[in-house]
PDB file of C-alpha atoms in Angstrom:
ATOM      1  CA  UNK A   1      -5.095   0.690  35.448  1.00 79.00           C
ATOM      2  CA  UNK A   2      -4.849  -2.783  33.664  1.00 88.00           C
ATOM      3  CA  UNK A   3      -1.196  -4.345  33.630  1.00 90.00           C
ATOM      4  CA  UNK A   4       0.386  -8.196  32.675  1.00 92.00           C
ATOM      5  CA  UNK A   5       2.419  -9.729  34.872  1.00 91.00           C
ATOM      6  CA  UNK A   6       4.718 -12.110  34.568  1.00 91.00           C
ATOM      7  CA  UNK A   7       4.474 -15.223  35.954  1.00 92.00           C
ATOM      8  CA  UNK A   8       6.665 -17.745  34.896  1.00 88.00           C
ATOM      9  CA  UNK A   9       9.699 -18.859  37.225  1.00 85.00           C
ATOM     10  CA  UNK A  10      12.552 -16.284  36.616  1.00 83.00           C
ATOM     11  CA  UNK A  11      10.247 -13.662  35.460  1.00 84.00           C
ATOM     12  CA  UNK A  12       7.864 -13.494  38.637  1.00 83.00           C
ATOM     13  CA  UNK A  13       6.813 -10.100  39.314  1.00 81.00           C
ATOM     14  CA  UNK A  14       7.669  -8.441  36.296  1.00 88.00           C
ATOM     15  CA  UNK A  15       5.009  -6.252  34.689  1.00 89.00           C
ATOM     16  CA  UNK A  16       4.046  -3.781  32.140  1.00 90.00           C
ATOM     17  CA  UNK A  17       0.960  -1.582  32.157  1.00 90.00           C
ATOM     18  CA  UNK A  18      -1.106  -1.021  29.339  1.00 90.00           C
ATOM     19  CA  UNK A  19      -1.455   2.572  29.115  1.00 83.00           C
ATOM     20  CA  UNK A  20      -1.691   2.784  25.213  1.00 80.00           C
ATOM     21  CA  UNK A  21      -3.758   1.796  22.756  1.00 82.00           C
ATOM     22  CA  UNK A  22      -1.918  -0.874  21.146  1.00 91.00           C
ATOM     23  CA  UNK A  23       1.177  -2.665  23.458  1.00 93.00           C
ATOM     24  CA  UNK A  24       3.438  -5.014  21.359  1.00 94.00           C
ATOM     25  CA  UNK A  25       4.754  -8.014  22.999  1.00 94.00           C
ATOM     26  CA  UNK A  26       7.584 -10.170  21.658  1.00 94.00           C
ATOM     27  CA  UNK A  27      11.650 -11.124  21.902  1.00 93.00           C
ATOM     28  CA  UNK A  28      13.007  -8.317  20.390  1.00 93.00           C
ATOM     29  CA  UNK A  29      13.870  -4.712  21.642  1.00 92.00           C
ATOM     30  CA  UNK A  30      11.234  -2.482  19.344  1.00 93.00           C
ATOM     31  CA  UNK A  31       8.368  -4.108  21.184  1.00 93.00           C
ATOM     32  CA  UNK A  32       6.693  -2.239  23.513  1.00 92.00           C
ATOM     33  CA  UNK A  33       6.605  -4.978  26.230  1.00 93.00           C
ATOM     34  CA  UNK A  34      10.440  -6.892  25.220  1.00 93.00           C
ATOM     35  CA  UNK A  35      10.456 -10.986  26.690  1.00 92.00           C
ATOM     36  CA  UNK A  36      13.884 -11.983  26.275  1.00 90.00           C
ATOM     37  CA  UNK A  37      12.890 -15.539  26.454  1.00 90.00           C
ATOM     38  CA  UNK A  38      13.604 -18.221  23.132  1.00 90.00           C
ATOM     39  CA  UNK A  39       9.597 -19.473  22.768  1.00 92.00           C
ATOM     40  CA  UNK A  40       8.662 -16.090  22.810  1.00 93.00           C
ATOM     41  CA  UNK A  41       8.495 -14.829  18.713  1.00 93.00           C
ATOM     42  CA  UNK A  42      10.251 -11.802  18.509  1.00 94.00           C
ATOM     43  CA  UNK A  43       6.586  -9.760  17.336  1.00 94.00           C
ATOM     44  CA  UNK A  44       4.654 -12.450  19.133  1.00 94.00           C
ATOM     45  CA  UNK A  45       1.187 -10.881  19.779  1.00 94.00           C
ATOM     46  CA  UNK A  46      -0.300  -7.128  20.098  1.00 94.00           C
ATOM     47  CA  UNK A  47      -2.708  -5.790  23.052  1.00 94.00           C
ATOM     48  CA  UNK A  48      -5.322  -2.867  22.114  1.00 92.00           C
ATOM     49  CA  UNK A  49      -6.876  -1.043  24.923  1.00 91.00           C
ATOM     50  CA  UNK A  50     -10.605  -0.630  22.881  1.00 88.00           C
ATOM     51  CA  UNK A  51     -12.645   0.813  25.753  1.00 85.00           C
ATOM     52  CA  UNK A  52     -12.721  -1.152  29.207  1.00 85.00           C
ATOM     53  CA  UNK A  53     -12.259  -4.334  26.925  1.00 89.00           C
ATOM     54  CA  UNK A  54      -8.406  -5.731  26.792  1.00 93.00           C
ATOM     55  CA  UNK A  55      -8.010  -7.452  23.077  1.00 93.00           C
ATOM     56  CA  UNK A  56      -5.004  -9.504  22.267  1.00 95.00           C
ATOM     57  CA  UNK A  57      -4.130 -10.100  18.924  1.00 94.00           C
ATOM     58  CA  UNK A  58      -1.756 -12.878  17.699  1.00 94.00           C
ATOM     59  CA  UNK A  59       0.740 -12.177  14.986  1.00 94.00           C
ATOM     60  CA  UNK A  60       1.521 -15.206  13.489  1.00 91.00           C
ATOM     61  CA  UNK A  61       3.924 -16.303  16.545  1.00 92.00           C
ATOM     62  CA  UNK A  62       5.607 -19.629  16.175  1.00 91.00           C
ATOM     63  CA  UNK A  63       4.275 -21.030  19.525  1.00 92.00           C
ATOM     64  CA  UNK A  64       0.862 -19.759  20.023  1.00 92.00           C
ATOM     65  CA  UNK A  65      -0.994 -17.281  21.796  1.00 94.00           C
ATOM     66  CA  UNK A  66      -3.294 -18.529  24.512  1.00 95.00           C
ATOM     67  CA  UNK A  67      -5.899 -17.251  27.032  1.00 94.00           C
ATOM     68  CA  UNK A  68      -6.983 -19.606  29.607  1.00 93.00           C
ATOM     69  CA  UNK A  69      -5.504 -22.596  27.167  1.00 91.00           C
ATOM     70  CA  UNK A  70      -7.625 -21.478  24.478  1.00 93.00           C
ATOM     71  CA  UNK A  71      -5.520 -20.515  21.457  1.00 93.00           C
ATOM     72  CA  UNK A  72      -6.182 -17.273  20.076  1.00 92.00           C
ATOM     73  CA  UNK A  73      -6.994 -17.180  16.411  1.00 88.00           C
ATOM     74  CA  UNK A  74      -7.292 -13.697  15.133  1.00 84.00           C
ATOM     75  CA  UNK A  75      -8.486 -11.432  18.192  1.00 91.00           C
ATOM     76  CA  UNK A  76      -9.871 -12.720  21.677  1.00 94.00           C
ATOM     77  CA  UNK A  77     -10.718 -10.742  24.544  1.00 94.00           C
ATOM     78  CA  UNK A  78      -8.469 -11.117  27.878  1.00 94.00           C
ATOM     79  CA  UNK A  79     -10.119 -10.072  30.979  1.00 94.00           C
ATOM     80  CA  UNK A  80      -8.663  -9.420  34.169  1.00 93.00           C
ATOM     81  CA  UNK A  81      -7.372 -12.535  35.960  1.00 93.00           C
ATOM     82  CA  UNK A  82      -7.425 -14.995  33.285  1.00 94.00           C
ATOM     83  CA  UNK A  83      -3.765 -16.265  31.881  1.00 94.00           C
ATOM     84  CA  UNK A  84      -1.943 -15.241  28.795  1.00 95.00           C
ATOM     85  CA  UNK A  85       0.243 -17.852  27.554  1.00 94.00           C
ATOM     86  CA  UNK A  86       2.729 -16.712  24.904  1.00 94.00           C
ATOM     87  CA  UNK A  87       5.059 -19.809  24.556  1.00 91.00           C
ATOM     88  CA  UNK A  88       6.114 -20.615  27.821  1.00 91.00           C
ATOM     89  CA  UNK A  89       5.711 -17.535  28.779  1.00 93.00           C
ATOM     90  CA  UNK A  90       2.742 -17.062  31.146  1.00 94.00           C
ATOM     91  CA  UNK A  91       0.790 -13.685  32.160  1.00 94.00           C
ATOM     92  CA  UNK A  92      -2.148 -12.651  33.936  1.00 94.00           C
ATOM     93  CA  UNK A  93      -4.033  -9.342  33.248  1.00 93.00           C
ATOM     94  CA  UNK A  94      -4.882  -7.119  36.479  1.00 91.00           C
ATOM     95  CA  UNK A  95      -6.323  -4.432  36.557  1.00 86.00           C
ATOM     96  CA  UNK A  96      -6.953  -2.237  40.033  1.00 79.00           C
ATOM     97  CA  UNK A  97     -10.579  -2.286  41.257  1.00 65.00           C
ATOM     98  CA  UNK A  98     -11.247  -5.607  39.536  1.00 57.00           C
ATOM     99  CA  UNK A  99     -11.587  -9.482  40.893  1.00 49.00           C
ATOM    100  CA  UNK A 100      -8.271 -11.085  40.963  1.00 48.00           C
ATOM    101  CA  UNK A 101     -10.121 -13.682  39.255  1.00 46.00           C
ATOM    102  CA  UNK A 102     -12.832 -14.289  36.379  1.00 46.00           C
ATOM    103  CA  UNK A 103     -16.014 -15.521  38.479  1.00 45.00           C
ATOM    104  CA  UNK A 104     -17.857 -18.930  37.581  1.00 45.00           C
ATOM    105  CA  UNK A 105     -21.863 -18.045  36.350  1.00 46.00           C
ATOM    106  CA  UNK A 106     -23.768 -21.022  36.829  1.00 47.00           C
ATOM    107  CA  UNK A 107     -24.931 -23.346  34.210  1.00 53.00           C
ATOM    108  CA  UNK A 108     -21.605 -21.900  32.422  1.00 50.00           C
ATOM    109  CA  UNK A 109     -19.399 -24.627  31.111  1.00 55.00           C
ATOM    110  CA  UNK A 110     -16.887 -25.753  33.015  1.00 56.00           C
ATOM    111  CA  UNK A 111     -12.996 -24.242  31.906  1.00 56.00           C
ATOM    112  CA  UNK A 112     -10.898 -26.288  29.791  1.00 58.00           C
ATOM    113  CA  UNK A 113      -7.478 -27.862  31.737  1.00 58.00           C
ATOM    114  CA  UNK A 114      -4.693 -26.186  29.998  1.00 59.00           C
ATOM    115  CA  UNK A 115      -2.265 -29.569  29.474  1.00 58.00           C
ATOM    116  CA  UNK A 116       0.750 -27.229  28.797  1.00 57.00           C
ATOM    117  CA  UNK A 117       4.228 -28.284  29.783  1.00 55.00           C
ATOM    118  CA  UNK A 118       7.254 -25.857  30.558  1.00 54.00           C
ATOM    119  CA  UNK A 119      10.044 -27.072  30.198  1.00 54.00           C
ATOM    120  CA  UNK A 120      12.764 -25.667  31.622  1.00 53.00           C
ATOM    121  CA  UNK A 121      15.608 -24.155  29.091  1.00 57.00           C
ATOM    122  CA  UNK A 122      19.040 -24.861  28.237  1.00 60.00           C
ATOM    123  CA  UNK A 123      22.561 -25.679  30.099  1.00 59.00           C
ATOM    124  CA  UNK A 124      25.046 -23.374  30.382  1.00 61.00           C
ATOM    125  CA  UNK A 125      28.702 -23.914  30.442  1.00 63.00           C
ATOM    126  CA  UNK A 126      28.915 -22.851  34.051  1.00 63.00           C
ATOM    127  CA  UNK A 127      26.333 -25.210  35.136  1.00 61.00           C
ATOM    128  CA  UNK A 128      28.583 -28.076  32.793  1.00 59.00           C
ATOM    129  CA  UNK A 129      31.597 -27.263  34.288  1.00 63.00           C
ATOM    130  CA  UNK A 130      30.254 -27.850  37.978  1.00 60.00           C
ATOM    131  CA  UNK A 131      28.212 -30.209  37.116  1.00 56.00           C
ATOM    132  CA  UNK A 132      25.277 -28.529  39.010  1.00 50.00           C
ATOM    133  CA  UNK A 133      22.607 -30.109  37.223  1.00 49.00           C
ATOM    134  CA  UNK A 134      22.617 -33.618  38.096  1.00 51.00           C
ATOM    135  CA  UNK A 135      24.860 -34.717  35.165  1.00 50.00           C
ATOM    136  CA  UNK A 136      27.183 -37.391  35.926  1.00 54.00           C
ATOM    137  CA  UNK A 137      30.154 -39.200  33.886  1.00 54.00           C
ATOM    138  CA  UNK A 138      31.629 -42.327  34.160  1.00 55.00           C
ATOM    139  CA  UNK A 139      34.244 -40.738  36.546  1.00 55.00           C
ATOM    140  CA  UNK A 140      31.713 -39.389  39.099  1.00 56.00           C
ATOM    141  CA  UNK A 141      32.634 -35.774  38.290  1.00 56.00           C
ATOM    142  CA  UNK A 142      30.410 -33.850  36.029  1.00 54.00           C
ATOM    143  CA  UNK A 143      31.114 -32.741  32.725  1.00 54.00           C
ATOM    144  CA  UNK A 144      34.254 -30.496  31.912  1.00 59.00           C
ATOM    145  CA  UNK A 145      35.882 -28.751  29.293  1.00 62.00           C
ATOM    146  CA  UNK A 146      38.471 -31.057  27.499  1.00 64.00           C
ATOM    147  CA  UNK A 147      41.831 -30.255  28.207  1.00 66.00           C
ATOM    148  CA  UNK A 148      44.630 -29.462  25.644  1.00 73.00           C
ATOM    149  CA  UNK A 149      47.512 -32.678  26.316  1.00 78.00           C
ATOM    150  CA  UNK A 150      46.620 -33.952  23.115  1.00 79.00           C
ATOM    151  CA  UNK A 151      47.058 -30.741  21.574  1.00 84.00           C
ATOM    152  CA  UNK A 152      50.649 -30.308  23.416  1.00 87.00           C
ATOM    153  CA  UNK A 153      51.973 -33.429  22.550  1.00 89.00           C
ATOM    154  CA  UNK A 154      51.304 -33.112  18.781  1.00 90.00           C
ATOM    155  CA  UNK A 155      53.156 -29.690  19.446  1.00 91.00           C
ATOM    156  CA  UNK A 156      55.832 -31.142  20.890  1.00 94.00           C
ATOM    157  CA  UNK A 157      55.757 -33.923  18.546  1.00 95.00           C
ATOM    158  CA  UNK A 158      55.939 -31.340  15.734  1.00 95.00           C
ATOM    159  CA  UNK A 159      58.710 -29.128  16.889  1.00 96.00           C
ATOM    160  CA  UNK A 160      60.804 -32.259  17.432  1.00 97.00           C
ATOM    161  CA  UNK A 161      60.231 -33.630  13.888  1.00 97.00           C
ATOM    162  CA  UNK A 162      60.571 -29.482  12.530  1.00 96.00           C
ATOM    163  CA  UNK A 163      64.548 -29.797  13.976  1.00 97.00           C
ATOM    164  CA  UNK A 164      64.690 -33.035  12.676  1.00 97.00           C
ATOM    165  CA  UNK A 165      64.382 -32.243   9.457  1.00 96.00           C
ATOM    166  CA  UNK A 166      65.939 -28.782   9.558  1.00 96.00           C
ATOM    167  CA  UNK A 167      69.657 -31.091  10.979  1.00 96.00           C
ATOM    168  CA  UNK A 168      69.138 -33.624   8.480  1.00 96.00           C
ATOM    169  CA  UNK A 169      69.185 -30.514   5.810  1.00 95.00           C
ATOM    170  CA  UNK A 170      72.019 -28.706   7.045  1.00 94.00           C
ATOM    171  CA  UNK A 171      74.379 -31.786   7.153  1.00 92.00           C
ATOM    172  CA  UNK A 172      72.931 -32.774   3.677  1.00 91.00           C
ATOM    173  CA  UNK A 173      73.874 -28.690   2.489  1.00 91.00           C
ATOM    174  CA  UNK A 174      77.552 -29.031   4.630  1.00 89.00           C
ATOM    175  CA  UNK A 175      78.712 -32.630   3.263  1.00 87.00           C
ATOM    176  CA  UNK A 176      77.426 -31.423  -0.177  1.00 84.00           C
ATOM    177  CA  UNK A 177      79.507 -28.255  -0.057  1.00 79.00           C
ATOM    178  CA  UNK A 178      83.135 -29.987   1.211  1.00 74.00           C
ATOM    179  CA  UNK A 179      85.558 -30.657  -1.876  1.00 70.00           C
ATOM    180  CA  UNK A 180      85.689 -34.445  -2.104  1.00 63.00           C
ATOM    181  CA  UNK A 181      89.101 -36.043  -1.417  1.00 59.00           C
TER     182      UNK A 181
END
């Protein structure tokens, strides 16, 4: 049975096996095979099972489809141990009985180097707050969240200023209200 797996750090392992006709990979939930990752379009490409061949189909993704570091223009044909690349998203086809990978026949051109860089995604708060990622401020400490003494001061500030004026309009309403001697 022919299956992708995943090989990209904090996917390794995970797999899918192709035991339809037509798999749909992408972002998104309705896909057949769903990669919550960002450079992954959410209908990125489609895999159809058309005898002992495995075809994979881009559909218009953002970041490419590739096999091997060839992009895939219409249909190409993925055999078992070569790479699929969709983003940075990177799979290899096995399938049981078969060479882990495609063999060299001689005189056959040599594969092209697939120049690809990962980079590695975003920082979250968490990782901001203690400063686990090698950022460093002025202070030595890592980034924080602001704190809120600015915004209790101008609160302060404003409720002192509120009785203020409130005083100021109760002794103007009192000495307006005494009969004048």
């Amino acid at each position: 049975m022919a299956k992708l797996v995943i090989l990209s750090q904090g996917m390794t392992g995970r797999s899918h096996e192709l035991k339809v006709d037509k798999t749909t990979i992408g972002r998104v939930d309705d896909n057949t095979f769903p990669i919550a990752e960002s450079s992954v379009s959410s209908h990125h490409c489609e895999i159809l099972l058309r005898g002992s061949d495995v075809i994979v189909n881009d559909l218009n993704s953002t970041n490419g489809t590739f096999i091997n570091g060839d992009k895939v223009t219409g249909e190409a044909v993925l055999k078992p141990g070569q790479v699929l690349r969709l983003g940075q998203i990177e799979l290899r086809l096995e399938v049981d009985g078969a060479a882990s990978a495609p063999t060299a026949t001689p005189n056959a051109p040599a594969a092209k180097k697939d120049n690809t860089v990962v980079m590695q995604r975003g920082v979250s708060l968490t990782d901001l707050e203690q400063g686990t990622r090698g950022f460093e401020t002025s202070s030595g400490k890592g980034f924080t969240k602001k704190d809120n003494k600015g915004n209790k001061i101008f609160l302060i500030a404003a409720i002192v200023v509120g009785v203020i004026i409130v005083g100021l309009v109760l002794f103007a309403l009192m000495s307006a209200s005494k009969p004048a001697q």
